[in-house]
Amino acid sequence: MKLELGRIKIHDVQFGPETKVEKGVLYVNKEEIEKLVLEDERLIGAQVELARPGESVRIAPVKDVLEPRVKVSGGGGIFPGMISKVKEVGSGRTHALVGAAVVTCGKIVGFQEGIIDMSGPAAAYTPFSATNNVCVVIEPQEGLETHDYEAAGRMAGLKVASYVGEAGRNVEPDEVVVYETKPLQEQIAQYPDLPKVGYIHMLQSQGLLHDTYYYGVDAKQFIPTFMYPTEIMDGAIISGNCVAPCDKVTTFHHLNNPVIEDLYKRHGKDLNFIGVILTNENVFLADKERSSDMVAKLAEFMGLDGVLITEEGYGNPDTDLMMNCKKVSQKGIDVVLITDEFPGRDGKSQSLADAVNEADALVSCGQGNLIIEFPPMEKIIGTLDYVETMIGGYEGSLRPDGSIEAELQIIIASTIANGYNRLAARGY
Amino acid sequence: MALLITNNDKAKKFCMDCRKEVEVIYLADGTYLDVLLRTRDYVHRGYRLLTHPLCGSVKPNQTPYRSVLLEKQSAREENFRSVELIENSIDAARKFMRNRGTPRWNERTREDFKTVDLSFLTVYEQRNYV
Amino acid sequence: MEKKRIVHYINNFFAGIGGEEKADIPPEVREGVVGPGLALQTALGDEYEVAATVICGDSYFGEHMDEATETLLAMIKEYDPAGFVAGPAFNAGRYGVACGSIAKAVEQELGIPVVTGMFTENPGADMYKKDVHIILTKDSAADMRKSMPKMAALLKKMMSGEEILGPAEEGYIERGIRVNYFAEERGSARGVEMLVRKMAKEPFETEYPMPVFDRVAPNPAVKDMKHAKVAVVTSGGIVPVGNPDRIESSSATKYGVYSIEGKDTMSPEEFMTIHGGYDRAFVLNNPNLVVPLDALRQLEKEGEIGELNNYFIATTGTGTSIGNAKGFGEQFSKKLVADGVDAVILTST
Amino acid sequence: MVKEIERAGIPVVHVCTVVPISLTIGANRIVPAVGIPYPLGDPTLGDEGSYKVRMKLVKKALDALQTEVDGQTVFE
């Protein structure tokens, strides 16, 4: 499977009468976006605002972040099973508006989501302080059931990202990157002397506000499966998870999975990237047992020499992470884990909720319990009403002047556990 | 037979109406930690965990609600893993509580927390757990 | 400019008072430097003054921890110091524990920077590394010349409010505190690099070492049971009727010590169970089911065991945290040792 | 508790109903008890029968204390 990803670099975003890309500037038609969102009768309010890197802007509470992309050729459409019809993606050509993002925000439930600051000390922790953001603030019908509201919010983000992505269809990209993974035997034959490497991608799938979808299927309903790495770049995986801001894998992060990108960078040089094993993070221990058995079986079947494993979340998923690590190691396969840490306020407690001896190679994406302070911002997109009830916030977090003191957890994707950021933790 | 330990009335109702037979211990005034501690009592009595005690990404000092499903087994059967999991979970929960206690939530938010907690259990009806 | 005052803690041995025979001397204070204090003064330089040295015998400190700490704190406070140094203790176990304990107390009570030094295998290192900075030393006093300047340098940095860097840079024993930093490369790139190394059998370093499970090696077997003193400890919640110590039925925060002197059996009129975790009817009827006094007394009479300890120790295991259980164990084990107990039967339900 | 007793230098045998728990908490000499709700004895066998069971377990515990072990050992 071969995908040409055309990267159209965006360095500014502006409102305009027509949604289009011109000389690296993304123009969006505010009214069209708002109309698009309000097609869903579960939502009664939609307001579009823009946020650019360096501005004194705070966005809260954030539900999801997406990169606008469009499928130019090769079959299927972006976000298959959600926006486009279910059809295999990952081949042909896709255009991405790199440097732009769609951010959905507004109240979903009273206790989650997080913050993006476009400037100041907190901006350094989130990748979305560096993107030109089209923010969609949504408002639900009174009394809308929680499941329905989550779904409406999720769909709004996907629709707007697809709509904005269309603007890149006929634009000549600044660069085209080609990614290719062949069917198993051919792929092994291509670099017979290099170690065969796979990526075990654990998807959050515990329940409401903790779900992820693969071609439209709730990840808790599938059993572990094989995926070509390029499928994810066309939106085969989307996020329905909006709890725990710091290590939330947004849809943006699925489209731009850093492990897949970095494995491709060394593909054919010091390793042979065979493909992705998708698995889930379940609540029932028997489901964990079954899924980790199947992960190890697939890894063995694919003849892998080494794997990277990433998780999403803390606590329950740590158990899946450790079970996957143990069982894959027992097949004689080398394992490296990537995760973030929660060692408590003083940094002295155990960082993970589970541990196995086989987990001897672990990359840290930083610890989320660190307290940070962020100054007031001139403009708020969304509302600060929920700061104190977000994960990482607490009573007294929001001060009268609009400044905030909270745990790092409150910032979107600050300790994201797939290695997207440079943040790490070490022992002192 | 499965045993549900919960302080969430929605989870209690789900298990009482469930097609499978579930015994319910409902701690009406219990905290998240109370549910974990009661769970540990039962694990020490030879029960085995069916669900992970820390499920959900809402941290133990955020949500007031917790539900854990267990199953009775003979005392000699291997429940090492359950012992380890519940101990680690209690340690982790206490770590977060030490940071900061659970906020006093309004009614609407408490309802949302209950709905999320319940959503972790609903697959129980659709699958076989042996 | 007035010099910044430092107080230094050393034991009887380093004070030149004497060895093991002087390990029981109570706390005392002397003006200025004593013994290794000279090396400390030299390393600190002219802007600092080792104003006083406090001294205590290692055994005395171990046996009167609270009292000794209080006395020493009062002595130290007199000098209104800007910083405090204990040791270094190298591989001396009791000295290491004393250094860690007093340094922790000084930091907590006086709120001033403290530094101590130890060999990594000193038991004091594990006990106090999370609380205070412990400079890593070699296992003998021959390392004094090298370790004292490191201790002085770290203390000076702390006093001037400079950022304290990692263990490798500063020379202290890793404290197990997780601190954030921005790495050169993103996590996924570091992960791929780590995997490539691991597969090639090249050295790599994990960024988060897994916790080590605490295990204690078994003690040698009892050689002569016929002359051994045997004690019973139980987590089964057996207490005198009425539960005089109010031990909790689960998640216990305390334990009780109860006499069985002159008794041949655990009578249900005298003892009961408060255990929260099991059906109590059988045990309420016959507490010997948890504390097997009747059988042990019989074996004592037959001479199978030398002596049955005249009390048993009880708490409830159900829901009791590992931390609490560890705390109890440490306390009552001291008592058991002091009372000459040779072997313990621990019963749990 | 068992580790702290051992650490204090006193050999200790853990008579317990749930062996995995004993293994988890780090006991070195482990004797499985009869079971919850009656660890040492079996009241269903009457007073005398129960006492015999208890005596047997206590003797097994004493034997365990007199046996050298080099790691966690369950005396079945």
mmCIF file with all atom_site columns, C-alpha atoms in Angstrom, chain A residues 31-95:
data_model
loop_
_atom_site.group_PDB
_atom_site.id
_atom_site.type_symbol
_atom_site.label_atom_id
_atom_site.label_alt_id
_atom_site.label_comp_id
_atom_site.label_asym_id
_atom_site.label_entity_id
_atom_site.label_seq_id
_atom_site.pdbx_PDB_ins_code
_atom_site.Cartn_x
_atom_site.Cartn_y
_atom_site.Cartn_z
_atom_site.occupancy
_atom_site.B_iso_or_equiv
_atom_site.pdbx_formal_charge
_atom_site.auth_seq_id
_atom_site.auth_comp_id
_atom_site.auth_asym_id
_atom_site.auth_atom_id
_atom_site.pdbx_PDB_model_num
ATOM 1  C CA . GLU A 1 31 ? -21.087 31.240 7.987  1.00 0.00 ? 31 GLU A CA 1
ATOM 2  C CA . GLU A 1 32 ? -20.711 28.083 5.903  1.00 0.00 ? 32 GLU A CA 1
ATOM 3  C CA . ILE A 1 33 ? -18.976 26.300 8.761  1.00 0.00 ? 33 ILE A CA 1
ATOM 4  C CA . GLU A 1 34 ? -21.575 27.371 11.274 1.00 0.00 ? 34 GLU A CA 1
ATOM 5  C CA . LYS A 1 35 ? -24.364 26.256 8.941  1.00 0.00 ? 35 LYS A CA 1
ATOM 6  C CA . LEU A 1 36 ? -22.642 22.913 8.426  1.00 0.00 ? 36 LEU A CA 1
ATOM 7  C CA . VAL A 1 37 ? -22.400 22.280 12.157 1.00 0.00 ? 37 VAL A CA 1
ATOM 8  C CA . LEU A 1 38 ? -25.992 23.314 12.799 1.00 0.00 ? 38 LEU A CA 1
ATOM 9  C CA . GLU A 1 39 ? -27.285 20.758 10.260 1.00 0.00 ? 39 GLU A CA 1
ATOM 10 C CA . ASP A 1 40 ? -27.147 18.460 13.257 1.00 0.00 ? 40 ASP A CA 1
ATOM 11 C CA . GLU A 1 41 ? -30.303 19.247 15.181 1.00 0.00 ? 41 GLU A CA 1
ATOM 12 C CA . ARG A 1 42 ? -28.757 18.067 18.428 1.00 0.00 ? 42 ARG A CA 1
ATOM 13 C CA . LEU A 1 43 ? -26.679 21.257 18.342 1.00 0.00 ? 43 LEU A CA 1
ATOM 14 C CA . ILE A 1 44 ? -28.226 24.700 18.694 1.00 0.00 ? 44 ILE A CA 1
ATOM 15 C CA . GLY A 1 45 ? -25.139 26.878 18.707 1.00 0.00 ? 45 GLY A CA 1
ATOM 16 C CA . ALA A 1 46 ? -21.968 26.991 16.608 1.00 0.00 ? 46 ALA A CA 1
ATOM 17 C CA . GLN A 1 47 ? -19.513 29.809 16.599 1.00 0.00 ? 47 GLN A CA 1
ATOM 18 C CA . VAL A 1 48 ? -16.273 29.907 14.637 1.00 0.00 ? 48 VAL A CA 1
ATOM 19 C CA . GLU A 1 49 ? -13.245 31.755 15.961 1.00 0.00 ? 49 GLU A CA 1
ATOM 20 C CA . LEU A 1 50 ? -9.619  31.812 14.875 1.00 0.00 ? 50 LEU A CA 1
ATOM 21 C CA . ALA A 1 51 ? -6.490  31.420 16.996 1.00 0.00 ? 51 ALA A CA 1
ATOM 22 C CA . ARG A 1 52 ? -2.969  31.862 15.719 1.00 0.00 ? 52 ARG A CA 1
ATOM 23 C CA . PRO A 1 53 ? 0.438   31.024 17.223 1.00 0.00 ? 53 PRO A CA 1
ATOM 24 C CA . GLY A 1 54 ? 1.709   33.742 19.551 1.00 0.00 ? 54 GLY A CA 1
ATOM 25 C CA . GLU A 1 55 ? -1.679  35.345 20.173 1.00 0.00 ? 55 GLU A CA 1
ATOM 26 C CA . SER A 1 56 ? -2.916  36.031 23.680 1.00 0.00 ? 56 SER A CA 1
ATOM 27 C CA . VAL A 1 57 ? -5.685  33.432 23.347 1.00 0.00 ? 57 VAL A CA 1
ATOM 28 C CA . ARG A 1 58 ? -6.863  30.604 25.568 1.00 0.00 ? 58 ARG A CA 1
ATOM 29 C CA . ILE A 1 59 ? -9.108  27.861 24.139 1.00 0.00 ? 59 ILE A CA 1
ATOM 30 C CA . ALA A 1 60 ? -11.194 25.796 26.596 1.00 0.00 ? 60 ALA A CA 1
ATOM 31 C CA . PRO A 1 61 ? -12.651 23.260 27.047 1.00 0.00 ? 61 PRO A CA 1
ATOM 32 C CA . VAL A 1 62 ? -11.293 21.430 24.015 1.00 0.00 ? 62 VAL A CA 1
ATOM 33 C CA . LYS A 1 63 ? -12.948 18.256 22.766 1.00 0.00 ? 63 LYS A CA 1
ATOM 34 C CA . ASP A 1 64 ? -10.889 17.248 19.752 1.00 0.00 ? 64 ASP A CA 1
ATOM 35 C CA . VAL A 1 65 ? -8.303  18.630 17.356 1.00 0.00 ? 65 VAL A CA 1
ATOM 36 C CA . LEU A 1 66 ? -8.171  17.549 13.708 1.00 0.00 ? 66 LEU A CA 1
ATOM 37 C CA . GLU A 1 67 ? -5.919  18.262 10.750 1.00 0.00 ? 67 GLU A CA 1
ATOM 38 C CA . PRO A 1 68 ? -7.815  19.221 7.575  1.00 0.00 ? 68 PRO A CA 1
ATOM 39 C CA . ARG A 1 69 ? -7.103  16.639 4.880  1.00 0.00 ? 69 ARG A CA 1
ATOM 40 C CA . VAL A 1 70 ? -8.608  15.655 1.580  1.00 0.00 ? 70 VAL A CA 1
ATOM 41 C CA . LYS A 1 71 ? -8.401  12.453 -0.421 1.00 0.00 ? 71 LYS A CA 1
ATOM 42 C CA . VAL A 1 72 ? -7.293  13.448 -3.922 1.00 0.00 ? 72 VAL A CA 1
ATOM 43 C CA . SER A 1 73 ? -7.032  10.008 -5.510 1.00 0.00 ? 73 SER A CA 1
ATOM 44 C CA . GLY A 1 74 ? -6.653  6.321  -4.742 1.00 0.00 ? 74 GLY A CA 1
ATOM 45 C CA . GLY A 1 75 ? -10.125 5.343  -3.593 1.00 0.00 ? 75 GLY A CA 1
ATOM 46 C CA . GLY A 1 76 ? -12.151 6.009  -0.496 1.00 0.00 ? 76 GLY A CA 1
ATOM 47 C CA . GLY A 1 77 ? -12.540 9.305  1.253  1.00 0.00 ? 77 GLY A CA 1
ATOM 48 C CA . ILE A 1 78 ? -11.252 10.947 4.390  1.00 0.00 ? 78 ILE A CA 1
ATOM 49 C CA . PHE A 1 79 ? -12.568 9.552  7.724  1.00 0.00 ? 79 PHE A CA 1
ATOM 50 C CA . PRO A 1 80 ? -14.042 6.359  6.231  1.00 0.00 ? 80 PRO A CA 1
ATOM 51 C CA . GLY A 1 81 ? -16.972 4.954  8.164  1.00 0.00 ? 81 GLY A CA 1
ATOM 52 C CA . MET A 1 82 ? -17.613 8.310  9.769  1.00 0.00 ? 82 MET A CA 1
ATOM 53 C CA . ILE A 1 83 ? -17.759 10.962 7.018  1.00 0.00 ? 83 ILE A CA 1
ATOM 54 C CA . SER A 1 84 ? -16.957 9.034  3.862  1.00 0.00 ? 84 SER A CA 1
ATOM 55 C CA . LYS A 1 85 ? -18.398 5.625  2.992  1.00 0.00 ? 85 LYS A CA 1
ATOM 56 C CA . VAL A 1 86 ? -16.660 2.589  4.434  1.00 0.00 ? 86 VAL A CA 1
ATOM 57 C CA . LYS A 1 87 ? -13.981 1.784  1.893  1.00 0.00 ? 87 LYS A CA 1
ATOM 58 C CA . GLU A 1 88 ? -10.339 0.939  2.308  1.00 0.00 ? 88 GLU A CA 1
ATOM 59 C CA . VAL A 1 89 ? -8.074  4.006  2.390  1.00 0.00 ? 89 VAL A CA 1
ATOM 60 C CA . GLY A 1 90 ? -4.321  4.516  2.523  1.00 0.00 ? 90 GLY A CA 1
ATOM 61 C CA . SER A 1 91 ? -3.456  4.386  -1.184 1.00 0.00 ? 91 SER A CA 1
ATOM 62 C CA . GLY A 1 92 ? -3.102  7.066  -3.822 1.00 0.00 ? 92 GLY A CA 1
ATOM 63 C CA . ARG A 1 93 ? -2.786  10.706 -2.926 1.00 0.00 ? 93 ARG A CA 1
ATOM 64 C CA . THR A 1 94 ? -3.920  12.777 0.033  1.00 0.00 ? 94 THR A CA 1
ATOM 65 C CA . HIS A 1 95 ? -3.431  16.463 0.702  1.00 0.00 ? 95 HIS A CA 1
#
